[in-house]
C-alpha cells in the first residue's frame, strides 16, 4: 500500500510539473508575442522612409507634369536670324512618327554669311519635313538659322505654327494641382511620422 501511495504521489507531482512547465512555456510565448507587437524593427523604419521617398518622387513628377508650360525652342532662347533659301527638291513621304499623315521632304539650300571678312560664307544643304507643299525655286523660302550653329535651322512657317500651337495650350488646372499637392503632402508626412514612431518603439534588445 505504501508503494502504491508513493507511486500515486509521484505521478501527481509529475503531472503538476508538466502542467507548470507547459503553462510557463505558453506564458513565455504569449509574452514574446506581446513584446513583438509592442516593439518595432528596423525594417518598419526603412519601409516608412521608402514610402516617404516614393511619395516625394511622385509629388515632384506631378508638379512637373502639371506645370503645363512648354519649353521654348532653341531659336527663342538663343540668337537667330532669318535668311532666304532655295528649294531644290520636294518629295512626298510618310510621317516618321507613324501617324499616317503624308509629309513632304523638302531639300533646301541656303548660304550663311560670315560676320567677319576673314571667313567665307557657309553653304548648307538640309532636308526639312513639312506638311506644306513648297515649290522648287530660287530664294523662295524663309529659313530661321541659329547664329551659334548655322546647321541648326527650321523653316520659318513651321516655326510660326509651332509657336502658335504652344501658345494656345490650355493652362493647368490649379484646383486639381492643389489637390494633388495636398494628398502627396499628407502621405509624405504620414510616412515620416510612422518612421519616427517606429524609431521610438525600437526593441532595446
mmCIF file with all atom_site columns, C-alpha atoms in Angstrom:
data_model
loop_
_atom_site.group_PDB
_atom_site.id
_atom_site.type_symbol
_atom_site.label_atom_id
_atom_site.label_alt_id
_atom_site.label_comp_id
_atom_site.label_asym_id
_atom_site.label_entity_id
_atom_site.label_seq_id
_atom_site.pdbx_PDB_ins_code
_atom_site.Cartn_x
_atom_site.Cartn_y
_atom_site.Cartn_z
_atom_site.occupancy
_atom_site.B_iso_or_equiv
_atom_site.pdbx_formal_charge
_atom_site.auth_seq_id
_atom_site.auth_comp_id
_atom_site.auth_asym_id
_atom_site.auth_atom_id
_atom_site.pdbx_PDB_model_num
ATOM 1   C CA . UNK A 1 1   ? 0.000  0.000  0.000    1.00 0.00 ? 1   UNK A CA 1
ATOM 2   C CA . UNK A 1 2   ? 2.805  2.346  0.853    1.00 0.00 ? 2   UNK A CA 1
ATOM 3   C CA . UNK A 1 3   ? 4.485  1.813  -2.520   1.00 0.00 ? 3   UNK A CA 1
ATOM 4   C CA . UNK A 1 4   ? 1.188  2.422  -4.291   1.00 0.00 ? 4   UNK A CA 1
ATOM 5   C CA . UNK A 1 5   ? 0.743  5.669  -2.430   1.00 0.00 ? 5   UNK A CA 1
ATOM 6   C CA . UNK A 1 6   ? 4.226  6.725  -3.329   1.00 0.00 ? 6   UNK A CA 1
ATOM 7   C CA . UNK A 1 7   ? 3.611  5.975  -6.986   1.00 0.00 ? 7   UNK A CA 1
ATOM 8   C CA . UNK A 1 8   ? 0.362  7.906  -6.905   1.00 0.00 ? 8   UNK A CA 1
ATOM 9   C CA . UNK A 1 9   ? 2.078  10.894 -5.298   1.00 0.00 ? 9   UNK A CA 1
ATOM 10  C CA . UNK A 1 10  ? 4.956  10.745 -7.789   1.00 0.00 ? 10  UNK A CA 1
ATOM 11  C CA . UNK A 1 11  ? 2.578  10.647 -10.773  1.00 0.00 ? 11  UNK A CA 1
ATOM 12  C CA . UNK A 1 12  ? 0.620  13.531 -9.307   1.00 0.00 ? 12  UNK A CA 1
ATOM 13  C CA . UNK A 1 13  ? 3.788  15.599 -8.859   1.00 0.00 ? 13  UNK A CA 1
ATOM 14  C CA . UNK A 1 14  ? 4.911  14.769 -12.375  1.00 0.00 ? 14  UNK A CA 1
ATOM 15  C CA . UNK A 1 15  ? 1.590  15.851 -13.770  1.00 0.00 ? 15  UNK A CA 1
ATOM 16  C CA . UNK A 1 16  ? 1.810  19.104 -11.804  1.00 0.00 ? 16  UNK A CA 1
ATOM 17  C CA . UNK A 1 17  ? 5.340  19.663 -13.065  1.00 0.00 ? 17  UNK A CA 1
ATOM 18  C CA . UNK A 1 18  ? 4.320  19.009 -16.656  1.00 0.00 ? 18  UNK A CA 1
ATOM 19  C CA . UNK A 1 19  ? 1.362  21.345 -16.293  1.00 0.00 ? 19  UNK A CA 1
ATOM 20  C CA . UNK A 1 20  ? 3.565  24.011 -14.742  1.00 0.00 ? 20  UNK A CA 1
ATOM 21  C CA . UNK A 1 21  ? 6.129  23.578 -17.497  1.00 0.00 ? 21  UNK A CA 1
ATOM 22  C CA . UNK A 1 22  ? 3.577  23.828 -20.301  1.00 0.00 ? 22  UNK A CA 1
ATOM 23  C CA . UNK A 1 23  ? 1.904  26.757 -18.603  1.00 0.00 ? 23  UNK A CA 1
ATOM 24  C CA . UNK A 1 24  ? 5.253  28.553 -18.248  1.00 0.00 ? 24  UNK A CA 1
ATOM 25  C CA . UNK A 1 25  ? 6.065  27.903 -21.894  1.00 0.00 ? 25  UNK A CA 1
ATOM 26  C CA . UNK A 1 26  ? 2.715  29.255 -23.035  1.00 0.00 ? 26  UNK A CA 1
ATOM 27  C CA . UNK A 1 27  ? 3.109  32.320 -20.815  1.00 0.00 ? 27  UNK A CA 1
ATOM 28  C CA . UNK A 1 28  ? 6.600  32.940 -22.206  1.00 0.00 ? 28  UNK A CA 1
ATOM 29  C CA . UNK A 1 29  ? 5.324  32.555 -25.751  1.00 0.00 ? 29  UNK A CA 1
ATOM 30  C CA . UNK A 1 30  ? 2.485  34.945 -25.013  1.00 0.00 ? 30  UNK A CA 1
ATOM 31  C CA . UNK A 1 31  ? 4.992  37.390 -23.531  1.00 0.00 ? 31  UNK A CA 1
ATOM 32  C CA . UNK A 1 32  ? 7.184  37.195 -26.618  1.00 0.00 ? 32  UNK A CA 1
ATOM 33  C CA . UNK A 1 33  ? 4.193  37.778 -28.881  1.00 0.00 ? 33  UNK A CA 1
ATOM 34  C CA . UNK A 1 34  ? 3.145  40.798 -26.854  1.00 0.00 ? 34  UNK A CA 1
ATOM 35  C CA . UNK A 1 35  ? 6.687  42.102 -26.943  1.00 0.00 ? 35  UNK A CA 1
ATOM 36  C CA . UNK A 1 36  ? 6.856  41.633 -30.678  1.00 0.00 ? 36  UNK A CA 1
ATOM 37  C CA . UNK A 1 37  ? 3.597  43.543 -31.043  1.00 0.00 ? 37  UNK A CA 1
ATOM 38  C CA . UNK A 1 38  ? 4.793  46.355 -28.794  1.00 0.00 ? 38  UNK A CA 1
ATOM 39  C CA . UNK A 1 39  ? 8.239  46.942 -30.304  1.00 0.00 ? 39  UNK A CA 1
ATOM 40  C CA . UNK A 1 40  ? 9.134  47.675 -33.901  1.00 0.00 ? 40  UNK A CA 1
ATOM 41  C CA . UNK A 1 41  ? 12.106 46.702 -36.024  1.00 0.00 ? 41  UNK A CA 1
ATOM 42  C CA . UNK A 1 42  ? 14.466 48.447 -38.408  1.00 0.00 ? 42  UNK A CA 1
ATOM 43  C CA . UNK A 1 43  ? 12.519 47.077 -41.361  1.00 0.00 ? 43  UNK A CA 1
ATOM 44  C CA . UNK A 1 44  ? 9.494  49.116 -40.240  1.00 0.00 ? 44  UNK A CA 1
ATOM 45  C CA . UNK A 1 45  ? 11.594 52.285 -40.237  1.00 0.00 ? 45  UNK A CA 1
ATOM 46  C CA . UNK A 1 46  ? 13.056 51.565 -43.669  1.00 0.00 ? 46  UNK A CA 1
ATOM 47  C CA . UNK A 1 47  ? 9.592  50.828 -45.006  1.00 0.00 ? 47  UNK A CA 1
ATOM 48  C CA . UNK A 1 48  ? 8.274  54.184 -43.804  1.00 0.00 ? 48  UNK A CA 1
ATOM 49  C CA . UNK A 1 49  ? 11.270 56.044 -45.233  1.00 0.00 ? 49  UNK A CA 1
ATOM 50  C CA . UNK A 1 50  ? 10.873 54.250 -48.567  1.00 0.00 ? 50  UNK A CA 1
ATOM 51  C CA . UNK A 1 51  ? 7.202  55.258 -48.673  1.00 0.00 ? 51  UNK A CA 1
ATOM 52  C CA . UNK A 1 52  ? 8.106  58.872 -47.913  1.00 0.00 ? 52  UNK A CA 1
ATOM 53  C CA . UNK A 1 53  ? 10.720 58.863 -50.673  1.00 0.00 ? 53  UNK A CA 1
ATOM 54  C CA . UNK A 1 54  ? 8.271  57.323 -53.145  1.00 0.00 ? 54  UNK A CA 1
ATOM 55  C CA . UNK A 1 55  ? 5.587  59.885 -52.394  1.00 0.00 ? 55  UNK A CA 1
ATOM 56  C CA . UNK A 1 56  ? 8.165  62.675 -52.711  1.00 0.00 ? 56  UNK A CA 1
ATOM 57  C CA . UNK A 1 57  ? 9.215  61.466 -56.166  1.00 0.00 ? 57  UNK A CA 1
ATOM 58  C CA . UNK A 1 58  ? 5.550  61.229 -57.148  1.00 0.00 ? 58  UNK A CA 1
ATOM 59  C CA . UNK A 1 59  ? 4.950  64.790 -55.923  1.00 0.00 ? 59  UNK A CA 1
ATOM 60  C CA . UNK A 1 60  ? 7.893  66.154 -57.931  1.00 0.00 ? 60  UNK A CA 1
ATOM 61  C CA . UNK A 1 61  ? 6.793  64.353 -61.102  1.00 0.00 ? 61  UNK A CA 1
ATOM 62  C CA . UNK A 1 62  ? 3.204  65.509 -60.630  1.00 0.00 ? 62  UNK A CA 1
ATOM 63  C CA . UNK A 1 63  ? 4.395  69.083 -60.129  1.00 0.00 ? 63  UNK A CA 1
ATOM 64  C CA . UNK A 1 64  ? 6.441  68.992 -63.326  1.00 0.00 ? 64  UNK A CA 1
ATOM 65  C CA . UNK A 1 65  ? 3.609  67.468 -65.355  1.00 0.00 ? 65  UNK A CA 1
ATOM 66  C CA . UNK A 1 66  ? 1.040  69.921 -64.017  1.00 0.00 ? 66  UNK A CA 1
ATOM 67  C CA . UNK A 1 67  ? 3.228  72.918 -64.762  1.00 0.00 ? 67  UNK A CA 1
ATOM 68  C CA . UNK A 1 68  ? 1.917  72.844 -68.299  1.00 0.00 ? 68  UNK A CA 1
ATOM 69  C CA . UNK A 1 69  ? 4.361  75.449 -69.545  1.00 0.00 ? 69  UNK A CA 1
ATOM 70  C CA . UNK A 1 70  ? 6.010  74.326 -72.800  1.00 0.00 ? 70  UNK A CA 1
ATOM 71  C CA . UNK A 1 71  ? 9.735  74.761 -73.040  1.00 0.00 ? 71  UNK A CA 1
ATOM 72  C CA . UNK A 1 72  ? 10.874 77.430 -75.511  1.00 0.00 ? 72  UNK A CA 1
ATOM 73  C CA . UNK A 1 73  ? 12.693 76.304 -78.617  1.00 0.00 ? 73  UNK A CA 1
ATOM 74  C CA . UNK A 1 74  ? 16.386 76.833 -79.182  1.00 0.00 ? 74  UNK A CA 1
ATOM 75  C CA . UNK A 1 75  ? 15.593 79.643 -81.611  1.00 0.00 ? 75  UNK A CA 1
ATOM 76  C CA . UNK A 1 76  ? 13.820 81.572 -78.840  1.00 0.00 ? 76  UNK A CA 1
ATOM 77  C CA . UNK A 1 77  ? 16.482 81.099 -76.178  1.00 0.00 ? 77  UNK A CA 1
ATOM 78  C CA . UNK A 1 78  ? 19.477 81.877 -78.399  1.00 0.00 ? 78  UNK A CA 1
ATOM 79  C CA . UNK A 1 79  ? 20.237 84.400 -81.100  1.00 0.00 ? 79  UNK A CA 1
ATOM 80  C CA . UNK A 1 80  ? 18.918 83.506 -84.542  1.00 0.00 ? 80  UNK A CA 1
ATOM 81  C CA . UNK A 1 81  ? 18.410 85.207 -87.858  1.00 0.00 ? 81  UNK A CA 1
ATOM 82  C CA . UNK A 1 82  ? 16.206 84.810 -90.922  1.00 0.00 ? 82  UNK A CA 1
ATOM 83  C CA . UNK A 1 83  ? 17.621 84.121 -94.346  1.00 0.00 ? 83  UNK A CA 1
ATOM 84  C CA . UNK A 1 84  ? 16.233 83.017 -97.715  1.00 0.00 ? 84  UNK A CA 1
ATOM 85  C CA . UNK A 1 85  ? 16.859 79.563 -99.056  1.00 0.00 ? 85  UNK A CA 1
ATOM 86  C CA . UNK A 1 86  ? 16.488 77.757 -102.339 1.00 0.00 ? 86  UNK A CA 1
ATOM 87  C CA . UNK A 1 87  ? 14.076 74.829 -102.626 1.00 0.00 ? 87  UNK A CA 1
ATOM 88  C CA . UNK A 1 88  ? 15.963 72.235 -104.670 1.00 0.00 ? 88  UNK A CA 1
ATOM 89  C CA . UNK A 1 89  ? 13.700 69.180 -104.442 1.00 0.00 ? 89  UNK A CA 1
ATOM 90  C CA . UNK A 1 90  ? 10.349 68.171 -102.905 1.00 0.00 ? 90  UNK A CA 1
ATOM 91  C CA . UNK A 1 91  ? 9.288  64.542 -102.429 1.00 0.00 ? 91  UNK A CA 1
ATOM 92  C CA . UNK A 1 92  ? 6.220  63.014 -100.820 1.00 0.00 ? 92  UNK A CA 1
ATOM 93  C CA . UNK A 1 93  ? 6.731  60.580 -97.932  1.00 0.00 ? 93  UNK A CA 1
ATOM 94  C CA . UNK A 1 94  ? 5.262  59.163 -94.734  1.00 0.00 ? 94  UNK A CA 1
ATOM 95  C CA . UNK A 1 95  ? 5.278  60.784 -91.328  1.00 0.00 ? 95  UNK A CA 1
ATOM 96  C CA . UNK A 1 96  ? 8.257  59.413 -89.305  1.00 0.00 ? 96  UNK A CA 1
ATOM 97  C CA . UNK A 1 97  ? 6.042  59.440 -86.187  1.00 0.00 ? 97  UNK A CA 1
ATOM 98  C CA . UNK A 1 98  ? 3.769  56.845 -87.775  1.00 0.00 ? 98  UNK A CA 1
ATOM 99  C CA . UNK A 1 99  ? 0.599  58.969 -87.815  1.00 0.00 ? 99  UNK A CA 1
ATOM 100 C CA . UNK A 1 100 ? -0.153 58.075 -91.436  1.00 0.00 ? 100 UNK A CA 1
ATOM 101 C CA . UNK A 1 101 ? -0.353 61.745 -92.455  1.00 0.00 ? 101 UNK A CA 1
ATOM 102 C CA . UNK A 1 102 ? 1.595  62.414 -95.667  1.00 0.00 ? 102 UNK A CA 1
ATOM 103 C CA . UNK A 1 103 ? 4.502  64.814 -95.364  1.00 0.00 ? 103 UNK A CA 1
ATOM 104 C CA . UNK A 1 104 ? 6.849  66.493 -97.789  1.00 0.00 ? 104 UNK A CA 1
ATOM 105 C CA . UNK A 1 105 ? 10.612 66.122 -97.641  1.00 0.00 ? 105 UNK A CA 1
ATOM 106 C CA . UNK A 1 106 ? 11.980 69.438 -98.864  1.00 0.00 ? 106 UNK A CA 1
ATOM 107 C CA . UNK A 1 107 ? 15.643 69.793 -99.764  1.00 0.00 ? 107 UNK A CA 1
ATOM 108 C CA . UNK A 1 108 ? 16.694 73.390 -99.121  1.00 0.00 ? 108 UNK A CA 1
ATOM 109 C CA . UNK A 1 109 ? 19.995 75.083 -99.865  1.00 0.00 ? 109 UNK A CA 1
ATOM 110 C CA . UNK A 1 110 ? 20.930 78.299 -98.046  1.00 0.00 ? 110 UNK A CA 1
ATOM 111 C CA . UNK A 1 111 ? 24.045 80.377 -97.507  1.00 0.00 ? 111 UNK A CA 1
ATOM 112 C CA . UNK A 1 112 ? 25.030 81.862 -94.157  1.00 0.00 ? 112 UNK A CA 1
ATOM 113 C CA . UNK A 1 113 ? 27.130 84.990 -94.453  1.00 0.00 ? 113 UNK A CA 1
ATOM 114 C CA . UNK A 1 114 ? 30.015 85.353 -92.023  1.00 0.00 ? 114 UNK A CA 1
ATOM 115 C CA . UNK A 1 115 ? 30.217 88.286 -89.626  1.00 0.00 ? 115 UNK A CA 1
ATOM 116 C CA . UNK A 1 116 ? 33.921 88.708 -90.306  1.00 0.00 ? 116 UNK A CA 1
ATOM 117 C CA . UNK A 1 117 ? 35.663 89.343 -93.602  1.00 0.00 ? 117 UNK A CA 1
ATOM 118 C CA . UNK A 1 118 ? 38.257 86.606 -92.988  1.00 0.00 ? 118 UNK A CA 1
ATOM 119 C CA . UNK A 1 119 ? 35.726 83.765 -93.063  1.00 0.00 ? 119 UNK A CA 1
ATOM 120 C CA . UNK A 1 120 ? 33.964 82.631 -96.202  1.00 0.00 ? 120 UNK A CA 1
ATOM 121 C CA . UNK A 1 121 ? 30.173 82.200 -96.382  1.00 0.00 ? 121 UNK A CA 1
ATOM 122 C CA . UNK A 1 122 ? 28.912 78.806 -95.257  1.00 0.00 ? 122 UNK A CA 1
ATOM 123 C CA . UNK A 1 123 ? 26.674 76.918 -97.650  1.00 0.00 ? 123 UNK A CA 1
ATOM 124 C CA . UNK A 1 124 ? 24.274 74.457 -96.013  1.00 0.00 ? 124 UNK A CA 1
ATOM 125 C CA . UNK A 1 125 ? 22.066 71.895 -97.740  1.00 0.00 ? 125 UNK A CA 1
ATOM 126 C CA . UNK A 1 126 ? 19.427 70.411 -95.452  1.00 0.00 ? 126 UNK A CA 1
ATOM 127 C CA . UNK A 1 127 ? 16.269 68.323 -95.787  1.00 0.00 ? 127 UNK A CA 1
ATOM 128 C CA . UNK A 1 128 ? 13.209 69.604 -93.913  1.00 0.00 ? 128 UNK A CA 1
ATOM 129 C CA . UNK A 1 129 ? 9.997  67.719 -93.130  1.00 0.00 ? 129 UNK A CA 1
ATOM 130 C CA . UNK A 1 130 ? 6.853  69.780 -93.598  1.00 0.00 ? 130 UNK A CA 1
ATOM 131 C CA . UNK A 1 131 ? 3.139  69.277 -94.251  1.00 0.00 ? 131 UNK A CA 1
ATOM 132 C CA . UNK A 1 132 ? 3.051  72.232 -96.605  1.00 0.00 ? 132 UNK A CA 1
ATOM 133 C CA . UNK A 1 133 ? 3.923  71.708 -100.262 1.00 0.00 ? 133 UNK A CA 1
ATOM 134 C CA . UNK A 1 134 ? 6.655  74.090 -101.391 1.00 0.00 ? 134 UNK A CA 1
ATOM 135 C CA . UNK A 1 135 ? 7.538  74.825 -104.976 1.00 0.00 ? 135 UNK A CA 1
ATOM 136 C CA . UNK A 1 136 ? 11.053 74.457 -106.267 1.00 0.00 ? 136 UNK A CA 1
ATOM 137 C CA . UNK A 1 137 ? 12.740 77.762 -106.927 1.00 0.00 ? 137 UNK A CA 1
ATOM 138 C CA . UNK A 1 138 ? 15.396 80.294 -106.025 1.00 0.00 ? 138 UNK A CA 1
ATOM 139 C CA . UNK A 1 139 ? 15.203 82.244 -102.745 1.00 0.00 ? 139 UNK A CA 1
ATOM 140 C CA . UNK A 1 140 ? 11.564 81.255 -102.301 1.00 0.00 ? 140 UNK A CA 1
ATOM 141 C CA . UNK A 1 141 ? 11.547 80.012 -98.682  1.00 0.00 ? 141 UNK A CA 1
ATOM 142 C CA . UNK A 1 142 ? 12.428 81.645 -95.382  1.00 0.00 ? 142 UNK A CA 1
ATOM 143 C CA . UNK A 1 143 ? 14.718 79.754 -93.007  1.00 0.00 ? 143 UNK A CA 1
ATOM 144 C CA . UNK A 1 144 ? 15.379 80.601 -89.375  1.00 0.00 ? 144 UNK A CA 1
ATOM 145 C CA . UNK A 1 145 ? 19.023 79.828 -88.582  1.00 0.00 ? 145 UNK A CA 1
ATOM 146 C CA . UNK A 1 146 ? 20.810 79.730 -85.241  1.00 0.00 ? 146 UNK A CA 1
ATOM 147 C CA . UNK A 1 147 ? 23.760 82.122 -85.091  1.00 0.00 ? 147 UNK A CA 1
ATOM 148 C CA . UNK A 1 148 ? 25.817 79.780 -82.898  1.00 0.00 ? 148 UNK A CA 1
ATOM 149 C CA . UNK A 1 149 ? 25.287 76.772 -85.189  1.00 0.00 ? 149 UNK A CA 1
ATOM 150 C CA . UNK A 1 150 ? 24.215 77.578 -88.783  1.00 0.00 ? 150 UNK A CA 1
ATOM 151 C CA . UNK A 1 151 ? 23.305 73.929 -89.376  1.00 0.00 ? 151 UNK A CA 1
ATOM 152 C CA . UNK A 1 152 ? 20.587 74.235 -86.724  1.00 0.00 ? 152 UNK A CA 1
ATOM 153 C CA . UNK A 1 153 ? 17.687 75.698 -88.664  1.00 0.00 ? 153 UNK A CA 1
ATOM 154 C CA . UNK A 1 154 ? 13.947 75.465 -89.207  1.00 0.00 ? 154 UNK A CA 1
ATOM 155 C CA . UNK A 1 155 ? 11.563 76.689 -91.856  1.00 0.00 ? 155 UNK A CA 1
ATOM 156 C CA . UNK A 1 156 ? 10.019 79.988 -90.813  1.00 0.00 ? 156 UNK A CA 1
ATOM 157 C CA . UNK A 1 157 ? 6.452  78.787 -91.465  1.00 0.00 ? 157 UNK A CA 1
ATOM 158 C CA . UNK A 1 158 ? 6.988  75.720 -89.255  1.00 0.00 ? 158 UNK A CA 1
ATOM 159 C CA . UNK A 1 159 ? 8.483  77.872 -86.517  1.00 0.00 ? 159 UNK A CA 1
ATOM 160 C CA . UNK A 1 160 ? 5.471  80.197 -86.500  1.00 0.00 ? 160 UNK A CA 1
ATOM 161 C CA . UNK A 1 161 ? 2.995  77.291 -86.469  1.00 0.00 ? 161 UNK A CA 1
ATOM 162 C CA . UNK A 1 162 ? 4.845  75.571 -83.620  1.00 0.00 ? 162 UNK A CA 1
ATOM 163 C CA . UNK A 1 163 ? 4.944  78.778 -81.596  1.00 0.00 ? 163 UNK A CA 1
ATOM 164 C CA . UNK A 1 164 ? 1.213  79.384 -82.085  1.00 0.00 ? 164 UNK A CA 1
ATOM 165 C CA . UNK A 1 165 ? 0.396  75.771 -81.105  1.00 0.00 ? 165 UNK A CA 1
ATOM 166 C CA . UNK A 1 166 ? 2.418  76.069 -77.892  1.00 0.00 ? 166 UNK A CA 1
ATOM 167 C CA . UNK A 1 167 ? 0.862  79.423 -77.011  1.00 0.00 ? 167 UNK A CA 1
ATOM 168 C CA . UNK A 1 168 ? -2.675 78.010 -77.379  1.00 0.00 ? 168 UNK A CA 1
ATOM 169 C CA . UNK A 1 169 ? -2.151 75.168 -74.946  1.00 0.00 ? 169 UNK A CA 1
ATOM 170 C CA . UNK A 1 170 ? -4.733 75.240 -72.111  1.00 0.00 ? 170 UNK A CA 1
ATOM 171 C CA . UNK A 1 171 ? -3.452 76.475 -68.758  1.00 0.00 ? 171 UNK A CA 1
ATOM 172 C CA . UNK A 1 172 ? -3.046 73.910 -65.973  1.00 0.00 ? 172 UNK A CA 1
ATOM 173 C CA . UNK A 1 173 ? -5.929 73.260 -63.605  1.00 0.00 ? 173 UNK A CA 1
ATOM 174 C CA . UNK A 1 174 ? -4.793 74.888 -60.357  1.00 0.00 ? 174 UNK A CA 1
ATOM 175 C CA . UNK A 1 175 ? -7.506 73.279 -58.225  1.00 0.00 ? 175 UNK A CA 1
ATOM 176 C CA . UNK A 1 176 ? -6.549 69.802 -59.387  1.00 0.00 ? 176 UNK A CA 1
ATOM 177 C CA . UNK A 1 177 ? -2.877 70.600 -58.843  1.00 0.00 ? 177 UNK A CA 1
ATOM 178 C CA . UNK A 1 178 ? -3.549 71.811 -55.284  1.00 0.00 ? 178 UNK A CA 1
ATOM 179 C CA . UNK A 1 179 ? -5.486 68.617 -54.500  1.00 0.00 ? 179 UNK A CA 1
ATOM 180 C CA . UNK A 1 180 ? -2.595 66.501 -55.780  1.00 0.00 ? 180 UNK A CA 1
ATOM 181 C CA . UNK A 1 181 ? -0.098 68.516 -53.721  1.00 0.00 ? 181 UNK A CA 1
ATOM 182 C CA . UNK A 1 182 ? -2.242 68.216 -50.577  1.00 0.00 ? 182 UNK A CA 1
ATOM 183 C CA . UNK A 1 183 ? -2.645 64.444 -50.938  1.00 0.00 ? 183 UNK A CA 1
ATOM 184 C CA . UNK A 1 184 ? 1.071  63.969 -51.553  1.00 0.00 ? 184 UNK A CA 1
ATOM 185 C CA . UNK A 1 185 ? 1.980  66.171 -48.579  1.00 0.00 ? 185 UNK A CA 1
ATOM 186 C CA . UNK A 1 186 ? -0.338 64.223 -46.252  1.00 0.00 ? 186 UNK A CA 1
ATOM 187 C CA . UNK A 1 187 ? 1.112  60.898 -47.413  1.00 0.00 ? 187 UNK A CA 1
ATOM 188 C CA . UNK A 1 188 ? 4.686  62.124 -47.001  1.00 0.00 ? 188 UNK A CA 1
ATOM 189 C CA . UNK A 1 189 ? 4.047  63.489 -43.508  1.00 0.00 ? 189 UNK A CA 1
ATOM 190 C CA . UNK A 1 190 ? 2.222  60.297 -42.518  1.00 0.00 ? 190 UNK A CA 1
ATOM 191 C CA . UNK A 1 191 ? 5.149  58.158 -43.683  1.00 0.00 ? 191 UNK A CA 1
ATOM 192 C CA . UNK A 1 192 ? 7.654  60.310 -41.800  1.00 0.00 ? 192 UNK A CA 1
ATOM 193 C CA . UNK A 1 193 ? 5.579  60.264 -38.623  1.00 0.00 ? 193 UNK A CA 1
ATOM 194 C CA . UNK A 1 194 ? 5.241  56.494 -38.941  1.00 0.00 ? 194 UNK A CA 1
ATOM 195 C CA . UNK A 1 195 ? 9.004  56.164 -39.299  1.00 0.00 ? 195 UNK A CA 1
ATOM 196 C CA . UNK A 1 196 ? 9.586  58.355 -36.239  1.00 0.00 ? 196 UNK A CA 1
ATOM 197 C CA . UNK A 1 197 ? 7.059  56.352 -34.241  1.00 0.00 ? 197 UNK A CA 1
ATOM 198 C CA . UNK A 1 198 ? 8.736  53.100 -35.293  1.00 0.00 ? 198 UNK A CA 1
ATOM 199 C CA . UNK A 1 199 ? 12.108 54.519 -34.251  1.00 0.00 ? 199 UNK A CA 1
ATOM 200 C CA . UNK A 1 200 ? 10.792 55.399 -30.788  1.00 0.00 ? 200 UNK A CA 1
ATOM 201 C CA . UNK A 1 201 ? 9.428  51.860 -30.424  1.00 0.00 ? 201 UNK A CA 1
ATOM 202 C CA . UNK A 1 202 ? 12.602 50.019 -31.348  1.00 0.00 ? 202 UNK A CA 1
ATOM 203 C CA . UNK A 1 203 ? 13.306 46.860 -29.375  1.00 0.00 ? 203 UNK A CA 1
ATOM 204 C CA . UNK A 1 204 ? 16.033 47.741 -26.824  1.00 0.00 ? 204 UNK A CA 1
ATOM 205 C CA . UNK A 1 205 ? 17.429 44.226 -27.156  1.00 0.00 ? 205 UNK A CA 1
#
